[in-house]
PDB file of C-alpha atoms in Angstrom:
ATOM      1  CA  GLU A   1       0.000   0.000   0.000  1.00 84.00           C
ATOM      2  CA  ALA A   2       1.324   3.417  -1.002  1.00 83.00           C
ATOM      3  CA  GLN A   3       1.771   5.498   2.101  1.00 92.00           C
ATOM      4  CA  VAL A   4       3.680   8.065   4.092  1.00 96.00           C
ATOM      5  CA  THR A   5       4.433   6.941   7.629  1.00 96.00           C
ATOM      6  CA  GLN A   6       5.180   9.325  10.457  1.00 97.00           C
ATOM      7  CA  ASN A   7       6.273   8.437  13.953  1.00 97.00           C
ATOM      8  CA  PRO A   8       5.365   9.065  16.637  1.00 97.00           C
ATOM      9  CA  ARG A   9       1.696  10.054  16.337  1.00 96.00           C
ATOM     10  CA  TYR A  10       1.768  11.817  19.684  1.00 97.00           C
ATOM     11  CA  LEU A  11       4.670  13.266  21.607  1.00 97.00           C
ATOM     12  CA  ILE A  12       4.922  15.289  24.796  1.00 97.00           C
ATOM     13  CA  THR A  13       8.362  16.618  25.627  1.00 96.00           C
ATOM     14  CA  VAL A  14      10.060  19.235  27.732  1.00 97.00           C
ATOM     15  CA  THR A  15      11.682  22.446  26.590  1.00 97.00           C
ATOM     16  CA  GLY A  16      15.202  21.913  25.299  1.00 97.00           C
ATOM     17  CA  LYS A  17      15.122  18.143  24.919  1.00 97.00           C
ATOM     18  CA  LYS A  18      16.137  17.201  21.397  1.00 97.00           C
ATOM     19  CA  LEU A  19      13.660  15.135  19.438  1.00 97.00           C
ATOM     20  CA  THR A  20      13.233  13.627  15.997  1.00 98.00           C
ATOM     21  CA  VAL A  21      10.015  12.925  14.124  1.00 98.00           C
ATOM     22  CA  THR A  22      10.528  10.318  11.458  1.00 98.00           C
ATOM     23  CA  CYS A  23       8.900  10.238   8.034  1.00 98.00           C
ATOM     24  CA  SER A  24       9.151   7.470   5.478  1.00 98.00           C
ATOM     25  CA  GLN A  25       7.475   6.980   2.104  1.00 96.00           C
ATOM     26  CA  ASN A  26       7.329   3.860  -0.071  1.00 95.00           C
ATOM     27  CA  MET A  27       6.406   5.475  -3.378  1.00 92.00           C
ATOM     28  CA  ASN A  28       9.897   6.442  -4.598  1.00 91.00           C
ATOM     29  CA  HIS A  29       8.882  10.108  -4.553  1.00 91.00           C
ATOM     30  CA  GLU A  30      11.576  12.689  -5.107  1.00 89.00           C
ATOM     31  CA  TYR A  31       9.855  15.502  -3.272  1.00 91.00           C
ATOM     32  CA  MET A  32       9.215  15.488   0.460  1.00 94.00           C
ATOM     33  CA  SER A  33       8.244  18.251   2.818  1.00 95.00           C
ATOM     34  CA  TRP A  34       7.223  19.084   6.353  1.00 97.00           C
ATOM     35  CA  TYR A  35       4.290  21.270   7.343  1.00 97.00           C
ATOM     36  CA  ARG A  36       3.011  22.470  10.645  1.00 97.00           C
ATOM     37  CA  GLN A  37      -0.669  23.102  11.279  1.00 97.00           C
ATOM     38  CA  ASP A  38      -1.823  25.631  13.833  1.00 95.00           C
ATOM     39  CA  PRO A  39      -5.406  26.732  14.578  1.00 91.00           C
ATOM     40  CA  GLY A  40      -6.426  29.663  12.420  1.00 89.00           C
ATOM     41  CA  LEU A  41      -3.237  29.511  10.370  1.00 92.00           C
ATOM     42  CA  GLY A  42      -3.718  26.485   8.146  1.00 92.00           C
ATOM     43  CA  LEU A  43      -0.650  24.489   7.131  1.00 95.00           C
ATOM     44  CA  ARG A  44       2.691  26.157   6.619  1.00 95.00           C
ATOM     45  CA  GLN A  45       5.752  24.616   5.062  1.00 95.00           C
ATOM     46  CA  ILE A  46       8.784  24.167   7.318  1.00 97.00           C
ATOM     47  CA  TYR A  47      11.359  22.491   5.067  1.00 96.00           C
ATOM     48  CA  TYR A  48      11.345  20.600   1.829  1.00 94.00           C
ATOM     49  CA  SER A  49      13.622  18.324  -0.162  1.00 94.00           C
ATOM     50  CA  MET A  50      13.694  17.988  -3.937  1.00 89.00           C
ATOM     51  CA  ASN A  51      15.846  14.864  -3.794  1.00 89.00           C
ATOM     52  CA  VAL A  52      18.530  13.076  -1.785  1.00 92.00           C
ATOM     53  CA  GLU A  53      20.944  15.522  -0.159  1.00 91.00           C
ATOM     54  CA  VAL A  54      18.925  18.493  -1.466  1.00 91.00           C
ATOM     55  CA  THR A  55      16.967  20.387   1.189  1.00 94.00           C
ATOM     56  CA  ASP A  56      15.757  23.944   1.527  1.00 93.00           C
ATOM     57  CA  LYS A  57      13.846  26.179   3.890  1.00 94.00           C
ATOM     58  CA  GLY A  58      10.129  26.676   3.648  1.00 93.00           C
ATOM     59  CA  ASP A  59       8.167  29.508   5.219  1.00 93.00           C
ATOM     60  CA  VAL A  60       8.747  28.737   8.910  1.00 96.00           C
ATOM     61  CA  PRO A  61      12.123  26.957   9.254  1.00 97.00           C
ATOM     62  CA  GLU A  62      13.368  28.545  12.505  1.00 97.00           C
ATOM     63  CA  GLY A  63      14.069  25.972  15.192  1.00 97.00           C
ATOM     64  CA  TYR A  64      13.973  22.974  12.863  1.00 98.00           C
ATOM     65  CA  LYS A  65      16.463  20.851  10.959  1.00 97.00           C
ATOM     66  CA  VAL A  66      16.010  18.156   8.349  1.00 97.00           C
ATOM     67  CA  SER A  67      18.134  15.675   6.475  1.00 96.00           C
ATOM     68  CA  ARG A  68      17.634  13.569   3.349  1.00 96.00           C
ATOM     69  CA  LYS A  69      20.261  10.845   3.281  1.00 96.00           C
ATOM     70  CA  GLU A  70      17.943   8.331   1.634  1.00 96.00           C
ATOM     71  CA  LYS A  71      15.168   8.911  -0.839  1.00 95.00           C
ATOM     72  CA  ARG A  72      12.495   7.323   1.341  1.00 96.00           C
ATOM     73  CA  ASN A  73      13.271   9.067   4.645  1.00 97.00           C
ATOM     74  CA  PHE A  74      12.965  12.695   5.672  1.00 98.00           C
ATOM     75  CA  PRO A  75      13.242  13.185   9.439  1.00 98.00           C
ATOM     76  CA  LEU A  76      12.369  16.431  11.190  1.00 98.00           C
ATOM     77  CA  ILE A  77      14.718  17.383  14.006  1.00 98.00           C
ATOM     78  CA  LEU A  78      14.034  19.819  16.814  1.00 97.00           C
ATOM     79  CA  GLU A  79      17.393  20.444  18.455  1.00 95.00           C
ATOM     80  CA  SER A  80      16.005  22.489  21.350  1.00 97.00           C
ATOM     81  CA  PRO A  81      12.205  22.453  21.304  1.00 97.00           C
ATOM     82  CA  SER A  82      10.304  25.405  22.727  1.00 97.00           C
ATOM     83  CA  PRO A  83       6.604  25.749  23.643  1.00 97.00           C
ATOM     84  CA  ASN A  84       5.909  27.742  20.459  1.00 97.00           C
ATOM     85  CA  GLN A  85       6.709  24.590  18.510  1.00 98.00           C
ATOM     86  CA  THR A  86       3.681  22.865  19.997  1.00 98.00           C
ATOM     87  CA  SER A  87       1.738  22.012  16.879  1.00 98.00           C
ATOM     88  CA  LEU A  88       0.433  19.324  14.554  1.00 97.00           C
ATOM     89  CA  TYR A  89       3.087  18.253  12.071  1.00 98.00           C
ATOM     90  CA  PHE A  90       2.617  16.630   8.689  1.00 98.00           C
ATOM     91  CA  CYS A  91       5.080  15.035   6.362  1.00 97.00           C
ATOM     92  CA  ALA A  92       4.138  14.898   2.684  1.00 95.00           C
ATOM     93  CA  SER A  93       5.644  13.425  -0.450  1.00 93.00           C
ATOM     94  CA  SER A  94       4.940  13.757  -4.141  1.00 88.00           C
ATOM     95  CA  LEU A  95       6.312  12.686  -7.476  1.00 80.00           C
ATOM     96  CA  ARG A  96       7.844  15.651  -9.275  1.00 69.00           C
ATOM     97  CA  SER A  97       5.879  15.926 -12.439  1.00 66.00           C
ATOM     98  CA  PRO A  98       4.807  18.762 -14.752  1.00 60.00           C
ATOM     99  CA  THR A  99       1.311  17.296 -14.622  1.00 61.00           C
ATOM    100  CA  GLY A 100       1.072  18.039 -10.955  1.00 59.00           C
ATOM    101  CA  THR A 101       0.580  14.785  -9.132  1.00 70.00           C
ATOM    102  CA  GLU A 102      -1.035  14.939  -5.733  1.00 80.00           C
ATOM    103  CA  ALA A 103       0.807  15.125  -2.448  1.00 87.00           C
ATOM    104  CA  PHE A 104       0.468  12.206  -0.060  1.00 91.00           C
ATOM    105  CA  PHE A 105       0.348  13.089   3.604  1.00 95.00           C
ATOM    106  CA  GLY A 106       1.374  11.173   6.680  1.00 96.00           C
ATOM    107  CA  GLN A 107      -1.022  10.685   9.573  1.00 95.00           C
ATOM    108  CA  GLY A 108       0.279  13.683  11.477  1.00 96.00           C
ATOM    109  CA  THR A 109       2.281  14.045  14.697  1.00 97.00           C
ATOM    110  CA  ARG A 110       0.774  15.955  17.587  1.00 97.00           C
ATOM    111  CA  LEU A 111       3.693  17.550  19.445  1.00 98.00           C
ATOM    112  CA  THR A 112       3.368  19.253  22.817  1.00 98.00           C
ATOM    113  CA  VAL A 113       6.361  21.045  24.320  1.00 97.00           C
ATOM    114  CA  VAL A 114       5.989  21.948  27.997  1.00 96.00           C
TER     115      VAL A 114
ATOM    116  CA  ALA B   1       4.394  35.128  -2.946  1.00 81.00           C
ATOM    117  CA  GLN B   2       1.163  33.280  -3.495  1.00 88.00           C
ATOM    118  CA  THR B   3      -1.601  33.509  -0.924  1.00 94.00           C
ATOM    119  CA  VAL B   4      -4.822  31.576  -0.405  1.00 97.00           C
ATOM    120  CA  THR B   5      -7.811  33.024   1.441  1.00 97.00           C
ATOM    121  CA  GLN B   6     -10.750  31.124   2.868  1.00 97.00           C
ATOM    122  CA  SER B   7     -13.158  33.717   4.173  1.00 96.00           C
ATOM    123  CA  GLN B   8     -15.506  31.333   5.986  1.00 96.00           C
ATOM    124  CA  PRO B   9     -13.977  29.967   9.200  1.00 96.00           C
ATOM    125  CA  GLU B  10     -17.092  27.872   9.804  1.00 97.00           C
ATOM    126  CA  MET B  11     -20.036  26.677   7.765  1.00 97.00           C
ATOM    127  CA  SER B  12     -22.970  24.417   8.472  1.00 97.00           C
ATOM    128  CA  VAL B  13     -25.352  22.500   6.242  1.00 98.00           C
ATOM    129  CA  GLN B  14     -28.307  20.214   6.698  1.00 98.00           C
ATOM    130  CA  GLU B  15     -27.883  16.621   5.675  1.00 97.00           C
ATOM    131  CA  ALA B  16     -28.826  16.089   2.003  1.00 97.00           C
ATOM    132  CA  GLU B  17     -28.516  19.799   1.255  1.00 98.00           C
ATOM    133  CA  THR B  18     -25.870  21.592  -0.810  1.00 98.00           C
ATOM    134  CA  VAL B  19     -23.126  23.812   0.556  1.00 98.00           C
ATOM    135  CA  THR B  20     -20.453  25.914  -1.127  1.00 98.00           C
ATOM    136  CA  LEU B  21     -17.100  26.708   0.441  1.00 98.00           C
ATOM    137  CA  SER B  22     -15.258  29.763  -0.831  1.00 98.00           C
ATOM    138  CA  CYS B  23     -11.604  30.152  -1.722  1.00 98.00           C
ATOM    139  CA  THR B  24      -9.718  32.954  -3.424  1.00 98.00           C
ATOM    140  CA  TYR B  25      -6.037  33.070  -4.224  1.00 97.00           C
ATOM    141  CA  ASP B  26      -3.452  35.493  -5.416  1.00 96.00           C
ATOM    142  CA  THR B  27      -0.734  34.647  -7.908  1.00 93.00           C
ATOM    143  CA  SER B  28       1.054  36.166 -10.863  1.00 91.00           C
ATOM    144  CA  GLU B  29       1.574  32.759 -12.448  1.00 89.00           C
ATOM    145  CA  SER B  30      -0.525  31.524 -15.339  1.00 88.00           C
ATOM    146  CA  ASP B  31       0.027  27.790 -14.836  1.00 88.00           C
ATOM    147  CA  TYR B  32      -0.764  26.256 -11.464  1.00 91.00           C
ATOM    148  CA  TYR B  33      -2.883  23.729  -9.641  1.00 92.00           C
ATOM    149  CA  LEU B  34      -5.603  24.131  -7.066  1.00 94.00           C
ATOM    150  CA  PHE B  35      -6.743  21.558  -4.545  1.00 95.00           C
ATOM    151  CA  TRP B  36      -9.329  20.990  -1.885  1.00 97.00           C
ATOM    152  CA  TYR B  37      -8.256  18.812   1.019  1.00 96.00           C
ATOM    153  CA  LYS B  38     -10.535  17.365   3.683  1.00 97.00           C
ATOM    154  CA  GLN B  39      -9.323  16.832   7.230  1.00 97.00           C
ATOM    155  CA  PRO B  40     -11.738  14.785   9.351  1.00 96.00           C
ATOM    156  CA  PRO B  41     -11.291  14.391  13.115  1.00 93.00           C
ATOM    157  CA  SER B  42      -8.777  11.613  12.412  1.00 92.00           C
ATOM    158  CA  ARG B  43      -6.460  14.441  11.194  1.00 93.00           C
ATOM    159  CA  GLN B  44      -5.662  12.637   7.979  1.00 93.00           C
ATOM    160  CA  MET B  45      -5.331  14.978   4.985  1.00 95.00           C
ATOM    161  CA  ILE B  46      -7.489  13.629   2.173  1.00 94.00           C
ATOM    162  CA  LEU B  47      -7.456  15.029  -1.341  1.00 93.00           C
ATOM    163  CA  VAL B  48     -11.018  15.827  -2.402  1.00 95.00           C
ATOM    164  CA  ILE B  49     -10.550  17.394  -5.801  1.00 94.00           C
ATOM    165  CA  ARG B  50      -7.952  19.108  -7.955  1.00 92.00           C
ATOM    166  CA  GLN B  51      -8.059  21.601 -10.796  1.00 93.00           C
ATOM    167  CA  GLU B  52      -5.439  22.436 -13.376  1.00 90.00           C
ATOM    168  CA  ALA B  53      -5.444  26.144 -14.203  1.00 91.00           C
ATOM    169  CA  TYR B  54      -5.089  25.516 -17.931  1.00 89.00           C
ATOM    170  CA  LYS B  55      -8.325  23.547 -17.979  1.00 88.00           C
ATOM    171  CA  GLN B  56     -11.456  25.614 -18.419  1.00 86.00           C
ATOM    172  CA  GLN B  57     -13.737  22.761 -17.450  1.00 91.00           C
ATOM    173  CA  ASN B  58     -14.573  22.604 -13.767  1.00 93.00           C
ATOM    174  CA  ALA B  59     -13.436  19.433 -11.997  1.00 92.00           C
ATOM    175  CA  THR B  60     -16.019  17.058 -10.561  1.00 92.00           C
ATOM    176  CA  GLU B  61     -15.666  14.071  -8.263  1.00 92.00           C
ATOM    177  CA  ASN B  62     -18.975  12.421  -7.441  1.00 95.00           C
ATOM    178  CA  ARG B  63     -20.805  14.836  -5.080  1.00 97.00           C
ATOM    179  CA  PHE B  64     -17.938  17.312  -5.078  1.00 97.00           C
ATOM    180  CA  SER B  65     -17.476  19.928  -7.766  1.00 97.00           C
ATOM    181  CA  VAL B  66     -15.636  23.187  -8.102  1.00 97.00           C
ATOM    182  CA  ASN B  67     -16.393  26.554  -9.639  1.00 97.00           C
ATOM    183  CA  PHE B  68     -13.066  27.726 -10.998  1.00 96.00           C
ATOM    184  CA  GLN B  69     -12.988  31.349 -12.101  1.00 96.00           C
ATOM    185  CA  LYS B  70      -9.431  32.006 -13.257  1.00 95.00           C
ATOM    186  CA  ALA B  71      -9.821  35.695 -14.002  1.00 94.00           C
ATOM    187  CA  ALA B  72     -11.384  36.280 -10.611  1.00 96.00           C
ATOM    188  CA  LYS B  73      -8.886  33.926  -8.929  1.00 96.00           C
ATOM    189  CA  SER B  74     -11.703  32.098  -7.265  1.00 97.00           C
ATOM    190  CA  PHE B  75     -11.978  28.364  -6.554  1.00 97.00           C
ATOM    191  CA  SER B  76     -15.082  27.371  -4.624  1.00 98.00           C
ATOM    192  CA  LEU B  77     -16.070  23.847  -3.610  1.00 98.00           C
ATOM    193  CA  LYS B  78     -19.644  22.669  -3.866  1.00 98.00           C
ATOM    194  CA  ILE B  79     -20.761  19.636  -1.899  1.00 98.00           C
ATOM    195  CA  SER B  80     -24.072  18.216  -3.043  1.00 98.00           C
ATOM    196  CA  ASP B  81     -26.305  15.875  -1.053  1.00 97.00           C
ATOM    197  CA  SER B  82     -24.250  16.500   2.079  1.00 98.00           C
ATOM    198  CA  GLN B  83     -23.633  13.517   4.321  1.00 97.00           C
ATOM    199  CA  LEU B  84     -22.683  13.288   7.971  1.00 97.00           C
ATOM    200  CA  GLY B  85     -19.289  11.959   6.907  1.00 96.00           C
ATOM    201  CA  ASP B  86     -18.578  15.213   5.089  1.00 97.00           C
ATOM    202  CA  ALA B  87     -18.161  16.988   8.410  1.00 97.00           C
ATOM    203  CA  ALA B  88     -14.525  18.046   8.547  1.00 98.00           C
ATOM    204  CA  MET B  89     -12.097  20.897   8.129  1.00 97.00           C
ATOM    205  CA  TYR B  90     -11.623  21.776   4.470  1.00 98.00           C
ATOM    206  CA  PHE B  91      -8.474  23.386   3.158  1.00 97.00           C
ATOM    207  CA  CYS B  92      -8.003  25.075  -0.166  1.00 97.00           C
ATOM    208  CA  ALA B  93      -4.448  24.829  -1.514  1.00 95.00           C
ATOM    209  CA  TYR B  94      -2.420  26.237  -4.390  1.00 94.00           C
ATOM    210  CA  ARG B  95       0.665  24.876  -6.135  1.00 91.00           C
ATOM    211  CA  ASN B  96       2.772  26.322  -8.908  1.00 85.00           C
ATOM    212  CA  GLN B  97       3.388  24.242 -11.991  1.00 79.00           C
ATOM    213  CA  GLY B  98       6.999  23.137 -12.070  1.00 70.00           C
ATOM    214  CA  GLY B  99       9.727  24.267  -9.697  1.00 67.00           C
ATOM    215  CA  SER B 100       8.918  23.828  -6.043  1.00 70.00           C
ATOM    216  CA  GLU B 101       6.140  21.429  -5.162  1.00 77.00           C
ATOM    217  CA  LYS B 102       5.181  23.620  -2.243  1.00 86.00           C
ATOM    218  CA  LEU B 103       1.526  23.746  -1.340  1.00 90.00           C
ATOM    219  CA  VAL B 104       0.178  27.056  -0.081  1.00 94.00           C
ATOM    220  CA  PHE B 105      -2.849  26.494   2.144  1.00 95.00           C
ATOM    221  CA  GLY B 106      -5.729  28.638   3.227  1.00 96.00           C
ATOM    222  CA  LYS B 107      -6.646  28.761   6.899  1.00 96.00           C
ATOM    223  CA  GLY B 108      -9.447  26.271   6.517  1.00 96.00           C
ATOM    224  CA  THR B 109     -13.221  26.103   6.815  1.00 97.00           C
ATOM    225  CA  LYS B 110     -14.820  23.905   9.427  1.00 97.00           C
ATOM    226  CA  LEU B 111     -17.916  22.248   7.981  1.00 98.00           C
ATOM    227  CA  THR B 112     -20.632  20.942  10.266  1.00 98.00           C
ATOM    228  CA  VAL B 113     -23.340  18.676   8.858  1.00 97.00           C
ATOM    229  CA  ASN B 114     -26.583  18.677  10.829  1.00 97.00           C
ATOM    230  CA  PRO B 115     -28.838  15.602  10.771  1.00 95.00           C
TER     231      PRO B 115
END
């Protein structure tokens, strides 16, 4: 089954404790990205990757890191989480195509930083 | 930068009735894609319908259809014969053709379906 898998689904952590949210896709998609969803703000892009070893900042990259060492994996790293990073996070992947294929989303990770 | 505006934070509809969700966007591009995503309480993002800007014909998927007005930069979603399972948050999204695959989302419209 074609899917994007995020882990964990829920996470509560304390300020300053490094954490990683994993994302894996099995569709051989080149493009992967991370979004955060906040009430009243919709989804905003954090980082994206056009292919292995190619990453770039989205609209709200501060406080986050990513890496793309393998095509299927795109982890999101919070080196020193702060309460303002409490949010719902989504990983998405898509096949780069001029015909505009759809983005597939993971199940979401609810992060709470206390 | 492109922007997407959903002017209705909340909407409600009676079961079996029709409801239209509004979306406007701003772009200087001529080729792009527009999407409506549904997010039920499970939080999963589900693609409802998509529209290519170069196509004049409005997209339709079963009970879901869009009214795409390119000159007005408007992309509304019509849900016919509303069902209880349609209750969700709906997001309008924009994507350029080519280049970055970034999706630009509106803030969402929460749809309630009353029995």
